[in-house]
Amino acid sequence: MAKRAQKTDQSNGASQADTAAEIARLTAEIARHDALYHRDDAPEISDADYDAMRRELDALEKAHPELVRPDSPSNRVGSAPRDAFGKVRHAVPMLSLGNAFSAEDVSEFEARIRKFLSLTPDDDLAFTAEPKIDGLSIALRYEAGRFAQAATRGDGQEGEDVTANVETIKAIPKRLKGKSIPDVLEVRGEIYLGHDDFAALNAAQEAAGAKTFANPRNAAAGSLRQLDVSVTASRPLKFFAYTWGEVSSLPADTQSGMIATFAGWGLPTNPLTERCASADDLIAYYEARNADRAGLGYDIDGIVYKVDRLDYQDRLGFVSRAPRWAIAHKFPAEQAVTRLEAIDIQVGRTGSLTPVAKLQSVNVGGVVVSNATLHNEDEIARKDVRVGDLVRLQRAGDVIPQVLGPAPGNERGPNSKPFVFPDICPVCGSHAVREVDAKGVADVVRRCTGGLVCPAQAKERLRHYVSRNAVDIEGLGGKQVEFLYETGRVMQPADIYTLAARDARHSEPLATVKGYGAKSVEKLFAAIEDRRTVPLDRLIFGLGIRHVGDGTAADLAGAFGTWDAFRAAVDRAVADGLHTADGKPTEAALEFLSLDGIGETVVAALISFFEEDHNIAAVDALLKEVTPEPFTREVATQSAVLGKTVVFTGTLEKLSRSEAKAQAERLGAKVSGSVSKKTDIVVAGAEAGSKLTKARDLGVQVLDEQGWLDLIAES
Ligand code: IVH
């Protein structure tokens, strides 16, 4: 994996454009890794690295909500890989809507329009008002009245071709009926799932042990974007038409006329759509819907107002990505009060411990909620929510229901006590820790350290161990690992190597299992045998230690050379810890910290991992089965710098830093990041600073770049 310079937080100077570019890069990288993982079963990076990337993006998004991209993984819904569907370019872009949050905003909206159109207060200006459906927008293309293509909104310019999925939705007519249907008609609207259907779907998912959806919108999106269209067909998706894209001839000259015509052609339209003659009428409509929305049977998150006359719409046009002639008047999030019965801790596949509120079931705006998120340990403490409390919870659009805090009037009995977040993983009993960053700030997420043994993570770890950049066992992909794990055949990496011997005695040998067969089993066992000798860096990477990606693993392997040397250094670090009592790195930690590319985060992660008895047992068992191949870069056996420890500092002119490092290592030198008594040579480029001073203080040999080049030219 390519290493990349750590970007510092934008608060210390990176420009908005840099941050936006970094967000774009991370978003694209995460999408690529999602696809590798979910679609190809061929992850390229460890969970730890993936997770770090997600957290990096989350932090940037939190600091810059205005830069969150529409394709952010935080917004992503559904399970299908992003590039599984063909692309459709929208002939007319699919725009979004501006928002109004108050009656005042609505008056201003009206005033802006009157001004733009030069209308006097006496001139008529009618609007339509209709619910804003909380689903996903879709463009349906009809040619000569027949359904021809369906595309999602995507980025507004280009969406995904979901024609095959939409074909299966009964609520969408495949043939329009009636007269004067344009040759080309692109109807746009919202696909959604009703409350009852959502509840039934989640109940069925739960019964089947499948993942449940947080809200009807996610369920609708997940149901539509399915590679297997029979899944879409089994979900009772609904549709409302509310606007249009490309149309060969317009059948009406008002918004309300268009919607009525759509209805006449057999397209579902919202019966609550009304024509309003004034802004006051709009507000009255809004209030009425806000009062009865919980009983509608589907989620709406506001009211959309549109100028009724299409000639006005044309004149008003668009500003940035939203029409001037329409606006969404948002509803406040729906809230309810209920009893917090328990706080469960869920362990994610990367070991994160997440608190989930178990609630007395309550109806929040039409949806029955019995689980909600409590975010993390600090949030529980900050809100001081306790088991037994009456709590206020909120459900807003796409957001997972969340507990806001104790409800007004909550009374506590004598037994009420603050929630104590566990520091032991509830699944495997390993320690759960909060990482502390270089500034001493603890991560909000507590994580299980029993990566190799924790059932919540073990499958992921196994997948990682066998993956291409790790030990790379051919024929052992994600699906096979899943099966071997679920049937108890392989629970941790060591078991892979004893599989063949155990299989011979198994009541159901693999060769008799559907989908295997004698030949493929033979091949699999041969591939496993082939990997009894594993390059040291791949083995270290394969352990799936947090923050130890393949680059870091190679750095560690390169520095220590053998497993035993690496392990001994780790054990010293475990014994001594990261810091001394006065906050300085310990000698043992310095052994790592003096290596190029290894910082405190990595050392802390190594300590956490090798502190855990469960992990040690799993690693020891593994080392009984595999032989780590000592790490050898192609290194010269004779050179002027063989065995010397070299530090590069300052700006080099002729060589890049990484080139200089690689060159030195090829010649058998050890390249270190910091100057100590053990340093033999410091190569100082332009503007070398404290390292040069230290070298001089310690009496270490100092060379300039040319001096270094001359020295190695002798080799
Ligand atoms: S009209 C040119 N009407 O809201 C804009 N949009 O926030 C045309 N939406 O992407 C949109 N209900 O997915 C319109 N009755 C409604 C709607 C509606 C939901 C969605 C739509 C759009 C988003 C904008």
PDB file of C-alpha atoms in Angstrom, residues 530-640:
ATOM      1  CA  ASP A 530       2.219 -23.581   0.134  1.00  0.00           C
ATOM      2  CA  ARG A 531       1.792 -20.777   2.652  1.00  0.00           C
ATOM      3  CA  ARG A 532       3.335 -22.477   5.644  1.00  0.00           C
ATOM      4  CA  THR A 533       6.316 -20.315   4.925  1.00  0.00           C
ATOM      5  CA  VAL A 534       5.241 -16.697   4.986  1.00  0.00           C
ATOM      6  CA  PRO A 535       7.314 -13.580   4.323  1.00  0.00           C
ATOM      7  CA  LEU A 536       7.714 -11.787   7.630  1.00  0.00           C
ATOM      8  CA  ASP A 537       6.115  -8.535   6.519  1.00  0.00           C
ATOM      9  CA  ARG A 538       3.024 -10.331   5.212  1.00  0.00           C
ATOM     10  CA  LEU A 539       2.702 -12.276   8.422  1.00  0.00           C
ATOM     11  CA  ILE A 540       2.890  -9.139  10.545  1.00  0.00           C
ATOM     12  CA  PHE A 541       0.390  -7.421   8.264  1.00  0.00           C
ATOM     13  CA  GLY A 542      -1.832 -10.522   8.358  1.00  0.00           C
ATOM     14  CA  LEU A 543      -2.297 -10.266  12.112  1.00  0.00           C
ATOM     15  CA  GLY A 544      -4.567  -7.290  11.498  1.00  0.00           C
ATOM     16  CA  ILE A 545      -3.107  -5.128  14.254  1.00  0.00           C
ATOM     17  CA  ARG A 546      -4.635  -1.656  14.247  1.00  0.00           C
ATOM     18  CA  HIS A 547      -2.569   0.935  12.380  1.00  0.00           C
ATOM     19  CA  VAL A 548      -0.253  -1.731  11.010  1.00  0.00           C
ATOM     20  CA  GLY A 549      -0.967  -1.585   7.309  1.00  0.00           C
ATOM     21  CA  ASP A 550       1.191  -3.390   4.813  1.00  0.00           C
ATOM     22  CA  GLY A 551       3.644  -0.487   4.532  1.00  0.00           C
ATOM     23  CA  THR A 552       4.137  -0.330   8.300  1.00  0.00           C
ATOM     24  CA  ALA A 553       4.437  -4.123   8.428  1.00  0.00           C
ATOM     25  CA  ALA A 554       7.207  -3.957   5.824  1.00  0.00           C
ATOM     26  CA  ASP A 555       8.959  -1.226   7.825  1.00  0.00           C
ATOM     27  CA  LEU A 556       8.811  -3.383  10.933  1.00  0.00           C
ATOM     28  CA  ALA A 557       9.935  -6.508   9.128  1.00  0.00           C
ATOM     29  CA  GLY A 558      12.746  -4.582   7.448  1.00  0.00           C
ATOM     30  CA  ALA A 559      13.927  -3.172  10.751  1.00  0.00           C
ATOM     31  CA  PHE A 560      13.829  -6.367  12.792  1.00  0.00           C
ATOM     32  CA  GLY A 561      14.582  -8.900  10.093  1.00  0.00           C
ATOM     33  CA  THR A 562      13.208 -11.927  11.902  1.00  0.00           C
ATOM     34  CA  TRP A 563      10.029 -12.786  13.737  1.00  0.00           C
ATOM     35  CA  ASP A 564      11.926 -13.527  16.920  1.00  0.00           C
ATOM     36  CA  ALA A 565      13.645 -10.141  16.905  1.00  0.00           C
ATOM     37  CA  PHE A 566      10.340  -8.387  16.231  1.00  0.00           C
ATOM     38  CA  ARG A 567       8.540 -10.344  18.913  1.00  0.00           C
ATOM     39  CA  ALA A 568      11.274  -9.751  21.470  1.00  0.00           C
ATOM     40  CA  ALA A 569      11.155  -6.006  20.814  1.00  0.00           C
ATOM     41  CA  VAL A 570       7.357  -6.034  21.145  1.00  0.00           C
ATOM     42  CA  ASP A 571       7.586  -7.935  24.416  1.00  0.00           C
ATOM     43  CA  ARG A 572      10.029  -5.360  25.744  1.00  0.00           C
ATOM     44  CA  ALA A 573       7.604  -2.620  24.762  1.00  0.00           C
ATOM     45  CA  VAL A 574       4.714  -4.438  26.438  1.00  0.00           C
ATOM     46  CA  ALA A 575       6.773  -4.784  29.616  1.00  0.00           C
ATOM     47  CA  ASP A 576       8.032  -1.184  29.660  1.00  0.00           C
ATOM     48  CA  GLY A 577       4.987   0.536  28.171  1.00  0.00           C
ATOM     49  CA  LEU A 578       4.991   3.493  25.826  1.00  0.00           C
ATOM     50  CA  HIS A 579       5.961   6.244  28.243  1.00  0.00           C
ATOM     51  CA  THR A 580       7.949   6.559  31.408  1.00  0.00           C
ATOM     52  CA  ALA A 581       6.345   8.190  34.439  1.00  0.00           C
ATOM     53  CA  ASP A 582       7.544  11.597  33.255  1.00  0.00           C
ATOM     54  CA  GLY A 583       5.884  11.152  29.891  1.00  0.00           C
ATOM     55  CA  LYS A 584       8.977  10.367  27.802  1.00  0.00           C
ATOM     56  CA  PRO A 585       9.074   7.335  25.516  1.00  0.00           C
ATOM     57  CA  THR A 586      10.575   4.283  27.193  1.00  0.00           C
ATOM     58  CA  GLU A 587      13.770   2.694  25.854  1.00  0.00           C
ATOM     59  CA  ALA A 588      11.706  -0.164  24.488  1.00  0.00           C
ATOM     60  CA  ALA A 589       9.323   2.215  22.729  1.00  0.00           C
ATOM     61  CA  LEU A 590      12.270   4.115  21.290  1.00  0.00           C
ATOM     62  CA  GLU A 591      13.437   0.977  19.542  1.00  0.00           C
ATOM     63  CA  PHE A 592      10.333   1.391  17.418  1.00  0.00           C
ATOM     64  CA  LEU A 593      10.070   5.149  17.406  1.00  0.00           C
ATOM     65  CA  SER A 594      13.548   5.529  15.996  1.00  0.00           C
ATOM     66  CA  LEU A 595      12.402   3.682  12.885  1.00  0.00           C
ATOM     67  CA  ASP A 596      11.344   5.728   9.940  1.00  0.00           C
ATOM     68  CA  GLY A 597       7.587   5.718   9.538  1.00  0.00           C
ATOM     69  CA  ILE A 598       6.773   4.333  13.003  1.00  0.00           C
ATOM     70  CA  GLY A 599       5.036   6.691  15.400  1.00  0.00           C
ATOM     71  CA  GLU A 600       3.444   6.386  18.796  1.00  0.00           C
ATOM     72  CA  THR A 601       0.101   5.309  17.395  1.00  0.00           C
ATOM     73  CA  VAL A 602       1.662   2.188  15.915  1.00  0.00           C
ATOM     74  CA  VAL A 603       3.654   1.382  19.047  1.00  0.00           C
ATOM     75  CA  ALA A 604       0.547   1.839  21.205  1.00  0.00           C
ATOM     76  CA  ALA A 605      -1.381  -0.472  18.883  1.00  0.00           C
ATOM     77  CA  LEU A 606       1.355  -3.113  19.015  1.00  0.00           C
ATOM     78  CA  ILE A 607       1.358  -2.938  22.802  1.00  0.00           C
ATOM     79  CA  SER A 608      -2.440  -3.178  23.027  1.00  0.00           C
ATOM     80  CA  PHE A 609      -2.425  -6.182  20.742  1.00  0.00           C
ATOM     81  CA  PHE A 610       0.412  -8.089  22.390  1.00  0.00           C
ATOM     82  CA  GLU A 611      -0.795  -7.228  25.867  1.00  0.00           C
ATOM     83  CA  GLU A 612      -3.827  -9.386  25.300  1.00  0.00           C
ATOM     84  CA  ASP A 613      -3.433 -13.003  26.435  1.00  0.00           C
ATOM     85  CA  HIS A 614      -6.005 -14.120  23.882  1.00  0.00           C
ATOM     86  CA  ASN A 615      -4.000 -12.622  21.069  1.00  0.00           C
ATOM     87  CA  ILE A 616      -0.729 -14.031  22.340  1.00  0.00           C
ATOM     88  CA  ALA A 617      -2.271 -17.494  22.473  1.00  0.00           C
ATOM     89  CA  ALA A 618      -3.582 -17.122  18.916  1.00  0.00           C
ATOM     90  CA  VAL A 619      -0.242 -15.837  17.643  1.00  0.00           C
ATOM     91  CA  ASP A 620       1.701 -18.575  19.429  1.00  0.00           C
ATOM     92  CA  ALA A 621      -0.605 -21.195  17.969  1.00  0.00           C
ATOM     93  CA  LEU A 622      -0.096 -19.676  14.539  1.00  0.00           C
ATOM     94  CA  LEU A 623       3.676 -19.631  14.890  1.00  0.00           C
ATOM     95  CA  LYS A 624       3.598 -23.359  15.613  1.00  0.00           C
ATOM     96  CA  GLU A 625       2.152 -23.797  12.137  1.00  0.00           C
ATOM     97  CA  VAL A 626       3.932 -21.237  10.002  1.00  0.00           C
ATOM     98  CA  THR A 627       7.537 -20.349   9.448  1.00  0.00           C
ATOM     99  CA  PRO A 628       8.114 -16.638   8.981  1.00  0.00           C
ATOM    100  CA  GLU A 629      10.618 -15.997   6.268  1.00  0.00           C
ATOM    101  CA  PRO A 630      13.264 -13.560   7.483  1.00  0.00           C
ATOM    102  CA  PHE A 631      12.817 -10.256   5.754  1.00  0.00           C
ATOM    103  CA  THR A 632      15.511  -9.572   3.256  1.00  0.00           C
ATOM    104  CA  ARG A 633      15.496  -6.654   0.993  1.00  0.00           C
ATOM    105  CA  GLU A 634      18.027  -7.273  -1.714  1.00  0.00           C
ATOM    106  CA  VAL A 635      20.921  -6.123   0.295  1.00  0.00           C
ATOM    107  CA  ALA A 636      24.544  -5.910  -0.647  1.00  0.00           C
ATOM    108  CA  THR A 637      26.895  -8.164   1.256  1.00  0.00           C
ATOM    109  CA  GLN A 638      29.699  -5.686   1.076  1.00  0.00           C
ATOM    110  CA  SER A 639      29.436  -1.947   1.170  1.00  0.00           C
ATOM    111  CA  ALA A 640      30.910   1.043   2.897  1.00  0.00           C
TER     112      ALA A 640
END
